[in-house]
Short mmCIF file of C-alpha atoms in Angstrom, two decimals:
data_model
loop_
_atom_site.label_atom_id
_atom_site.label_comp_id
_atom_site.label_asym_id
_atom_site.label_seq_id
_atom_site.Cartn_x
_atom_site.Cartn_y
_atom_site.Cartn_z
CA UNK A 140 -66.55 -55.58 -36.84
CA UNK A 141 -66.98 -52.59 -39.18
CA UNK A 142 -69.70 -49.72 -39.40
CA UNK A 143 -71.45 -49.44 -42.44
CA UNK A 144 -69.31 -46.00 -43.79
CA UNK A 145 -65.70 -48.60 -43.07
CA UNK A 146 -66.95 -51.44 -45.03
CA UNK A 147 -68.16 -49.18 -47.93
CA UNK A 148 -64.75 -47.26 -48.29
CA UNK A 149 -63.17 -50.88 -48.21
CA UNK A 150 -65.37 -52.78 -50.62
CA UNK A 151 -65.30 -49.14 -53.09
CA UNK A 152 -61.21 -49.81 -52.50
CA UNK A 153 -60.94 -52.92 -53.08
CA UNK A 154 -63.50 -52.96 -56.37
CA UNK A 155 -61.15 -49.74 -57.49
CA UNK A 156 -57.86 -51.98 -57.61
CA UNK A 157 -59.36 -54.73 -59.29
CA UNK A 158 -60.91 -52.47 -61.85
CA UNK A 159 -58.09 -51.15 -62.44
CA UNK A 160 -59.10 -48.05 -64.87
CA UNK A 161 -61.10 -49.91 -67.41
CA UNK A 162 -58.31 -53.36 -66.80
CA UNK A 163 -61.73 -55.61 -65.79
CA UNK A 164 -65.11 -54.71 -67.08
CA UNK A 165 -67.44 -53.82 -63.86
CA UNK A 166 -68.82 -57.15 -63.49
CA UNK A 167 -65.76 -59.30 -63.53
CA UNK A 168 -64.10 -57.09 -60.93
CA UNK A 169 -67.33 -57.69 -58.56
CA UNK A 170 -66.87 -61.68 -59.60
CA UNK A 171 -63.70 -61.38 -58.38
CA UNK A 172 -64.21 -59.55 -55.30
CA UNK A 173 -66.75 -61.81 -54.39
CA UNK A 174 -64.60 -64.69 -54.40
CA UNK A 175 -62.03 -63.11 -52.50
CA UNK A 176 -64.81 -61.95 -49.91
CA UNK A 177 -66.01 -65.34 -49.79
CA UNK A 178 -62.60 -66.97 -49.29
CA UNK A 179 -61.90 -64.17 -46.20
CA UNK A 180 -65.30 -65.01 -44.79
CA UNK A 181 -64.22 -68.60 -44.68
CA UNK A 182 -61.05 -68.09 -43.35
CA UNK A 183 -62.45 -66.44 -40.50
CA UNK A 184 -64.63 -69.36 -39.92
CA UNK A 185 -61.95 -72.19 -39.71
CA UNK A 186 -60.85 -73.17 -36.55
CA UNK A 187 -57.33 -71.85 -35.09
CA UNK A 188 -55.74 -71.32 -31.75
CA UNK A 189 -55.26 -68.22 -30.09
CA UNK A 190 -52.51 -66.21 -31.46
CA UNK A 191 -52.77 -68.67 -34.97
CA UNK A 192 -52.58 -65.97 -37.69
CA UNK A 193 -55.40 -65.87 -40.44
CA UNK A 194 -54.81 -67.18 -43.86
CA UNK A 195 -56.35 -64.00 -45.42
CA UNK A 196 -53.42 -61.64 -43.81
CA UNK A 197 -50.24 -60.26 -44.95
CA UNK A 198 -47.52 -61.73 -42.53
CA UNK A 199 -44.71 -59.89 -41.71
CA UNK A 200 -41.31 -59.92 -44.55
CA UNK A 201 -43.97 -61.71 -46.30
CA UNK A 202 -43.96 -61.29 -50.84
CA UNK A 203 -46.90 -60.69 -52.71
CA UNK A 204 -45.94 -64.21 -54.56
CA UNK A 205 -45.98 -66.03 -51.26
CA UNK A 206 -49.42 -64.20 -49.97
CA UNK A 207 -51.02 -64.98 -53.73
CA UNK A 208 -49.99 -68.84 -52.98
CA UNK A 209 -51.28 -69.04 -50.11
CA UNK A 210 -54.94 -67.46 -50.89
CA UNK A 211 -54.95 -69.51 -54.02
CA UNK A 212 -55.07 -72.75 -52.01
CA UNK A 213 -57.67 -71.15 -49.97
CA UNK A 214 -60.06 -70.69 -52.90
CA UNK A 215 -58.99 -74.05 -54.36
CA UNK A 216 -59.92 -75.92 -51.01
CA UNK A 217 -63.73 -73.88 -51.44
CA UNK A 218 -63.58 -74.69 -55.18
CA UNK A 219 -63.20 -78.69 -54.31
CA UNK A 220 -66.08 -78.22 -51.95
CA UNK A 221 -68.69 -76.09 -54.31
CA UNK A 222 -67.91 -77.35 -57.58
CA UNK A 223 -70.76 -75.96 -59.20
CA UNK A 224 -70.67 -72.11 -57.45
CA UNK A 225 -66.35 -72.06 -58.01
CA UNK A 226 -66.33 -72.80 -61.15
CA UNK A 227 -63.76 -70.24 -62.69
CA UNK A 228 -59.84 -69.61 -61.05
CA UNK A 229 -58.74 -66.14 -59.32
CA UNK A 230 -58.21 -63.71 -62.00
CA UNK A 231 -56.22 -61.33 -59.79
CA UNK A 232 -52.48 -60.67 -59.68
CA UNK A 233 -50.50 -60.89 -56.67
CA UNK A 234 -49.83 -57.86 -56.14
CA UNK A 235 -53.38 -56.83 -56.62
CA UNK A 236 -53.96 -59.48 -54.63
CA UNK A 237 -51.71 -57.83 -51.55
CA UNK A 238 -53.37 -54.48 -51.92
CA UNK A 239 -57.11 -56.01 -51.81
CA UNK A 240 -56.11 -58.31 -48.77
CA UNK A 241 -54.64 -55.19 -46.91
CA UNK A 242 -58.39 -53.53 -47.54
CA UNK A 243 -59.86 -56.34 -46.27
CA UNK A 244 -57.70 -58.23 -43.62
CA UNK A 245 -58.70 -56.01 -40.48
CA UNK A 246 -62.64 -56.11 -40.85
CA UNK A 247 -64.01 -59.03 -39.04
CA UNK A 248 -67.17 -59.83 -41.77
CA UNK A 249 -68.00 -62.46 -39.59
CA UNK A 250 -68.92 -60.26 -36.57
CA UNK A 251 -69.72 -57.25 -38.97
CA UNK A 252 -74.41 -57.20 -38.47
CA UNK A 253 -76.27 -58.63 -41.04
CA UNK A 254 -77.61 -55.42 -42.30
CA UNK A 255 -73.97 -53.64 -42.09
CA UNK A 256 -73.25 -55.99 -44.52
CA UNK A 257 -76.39 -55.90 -46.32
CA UNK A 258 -76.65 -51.99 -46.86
CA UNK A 259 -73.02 -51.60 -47.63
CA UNK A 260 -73.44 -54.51 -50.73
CA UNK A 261 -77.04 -52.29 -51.87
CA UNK A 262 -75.21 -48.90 -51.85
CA UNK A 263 -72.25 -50.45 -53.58
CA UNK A 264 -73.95 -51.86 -55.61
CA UNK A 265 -76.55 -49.32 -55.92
CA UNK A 266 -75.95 -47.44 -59.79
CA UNK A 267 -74.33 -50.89 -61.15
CA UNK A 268 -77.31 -52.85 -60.31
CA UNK A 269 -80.09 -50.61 -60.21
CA UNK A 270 -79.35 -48.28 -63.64
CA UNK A 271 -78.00 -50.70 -65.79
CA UNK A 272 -79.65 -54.06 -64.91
CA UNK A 273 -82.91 -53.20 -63.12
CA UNK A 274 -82.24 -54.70 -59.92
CA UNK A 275 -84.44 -53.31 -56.82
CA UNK A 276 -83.71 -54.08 -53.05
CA UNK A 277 -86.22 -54.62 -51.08
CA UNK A 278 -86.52 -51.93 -48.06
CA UNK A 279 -85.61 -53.19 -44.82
CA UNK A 280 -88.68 -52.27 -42.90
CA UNK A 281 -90.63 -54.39 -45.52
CA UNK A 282 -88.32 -57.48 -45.07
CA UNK A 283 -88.53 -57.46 -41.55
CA UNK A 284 -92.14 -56.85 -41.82
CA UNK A 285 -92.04 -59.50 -44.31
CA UNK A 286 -90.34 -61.99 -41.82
CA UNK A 287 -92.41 -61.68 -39.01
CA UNK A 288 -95.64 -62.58 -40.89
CA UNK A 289 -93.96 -65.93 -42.41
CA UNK A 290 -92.52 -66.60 -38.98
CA UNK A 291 -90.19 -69.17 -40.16
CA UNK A 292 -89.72 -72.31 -38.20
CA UNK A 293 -86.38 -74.70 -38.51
CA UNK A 294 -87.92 -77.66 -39.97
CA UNK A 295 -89.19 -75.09 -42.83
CA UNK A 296 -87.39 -74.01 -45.82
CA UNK A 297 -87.70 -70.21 -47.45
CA UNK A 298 -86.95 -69.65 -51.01
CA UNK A 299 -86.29 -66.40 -52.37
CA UNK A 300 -86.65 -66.73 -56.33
CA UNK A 301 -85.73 -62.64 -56.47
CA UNK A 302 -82.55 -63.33 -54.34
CA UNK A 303 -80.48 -60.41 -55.15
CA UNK A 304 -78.56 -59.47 -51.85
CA UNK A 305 -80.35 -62.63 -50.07
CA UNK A 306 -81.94 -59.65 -47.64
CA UNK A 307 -84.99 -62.15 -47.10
CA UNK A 308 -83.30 -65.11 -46.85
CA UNK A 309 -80.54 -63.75 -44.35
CA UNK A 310 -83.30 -62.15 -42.16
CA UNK A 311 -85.42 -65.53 -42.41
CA UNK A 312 -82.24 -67.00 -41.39
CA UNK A 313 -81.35 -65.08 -38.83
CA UNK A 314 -85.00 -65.23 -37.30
CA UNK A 315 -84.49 -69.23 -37.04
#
């Protein structure tokens, strides 16, 4: 797990190769981090044995060709299961590829708090967002706030129309 300052200078890394000076537009480097994030996140999940490397790691003597494979068929596996959230391939070189997964492959996300992860997305996204298409985060003291009053119960189900970074619906969430 990762203070809020690590996973900032990662994510502002990673988002820096894949823009490449001006080679994707702003947006379609966040798509793609986002998919790699996803597919790292998911990685961490699956079930391994002690010792069992990660997918989402650069092994040692290891090429940029055979790391690209390999996370490809990561994101393909998610892309069979969420058809309708995967619906475009990984537009990222492999050697981009290699640098972003050296960025990313010692943070434990999984582990990383809720509102680590949540703060770091809001700043990072902060000026992209906010100035150019009017998106506002919601304060955390109001979404905790927020949470307690609705006091949500497992049986219930919490919708967020104004999702953004999901801060209500991960605090909800977490509150079940």
């Amino acid at each position: 797990p990762v203070n809020k300052e690590e996973l900032m200078t990662a994510l502002r890394k990673c988002h820096q190769t894949l823009w490449g000076g001006g080679r994707l537009s702003p947006p379609a480097a966040f798509s793609e981090l986002c998919k790699l994030i996803f597919v790292k996140i998911m990685d961490e999940r699956a079930p391994r044995r002690t010792g069992e490397p990660y997918e989402f790691q650069i092994r040692t003597h290891e090429s940029s060709r055979q790391l690209g494979e390999r996370v490809r068929v990561l994101y393909g596996r998610q892309q069979q299961q969420d058809r309708d959230v995967f619906t475009e391939s990984l537009k990222v070189s492999d050697a981009e590829l290699r640098t972003i997964v050296s960025h990313l492959e010692a943070i434990d996300l999984g582990r990383t708090d809720i509102d680590v992860k949540g703060l770091a997305f809001e700043q990072f996204m902060d000026g992209f967002f906010k100035g150019d298409f009017g998106q506002y985060f919601t304060p955390r003291e109001v979404i905790d706030f927020a949470v307690q009053m609705l006091e949500p119960q497992a049986s219930e189900t919490v919708i967020d129309p104004a999702c953004g970074s999901a801060g209500f619906l991960l605090h909800a969430l977490e509150a079940v």
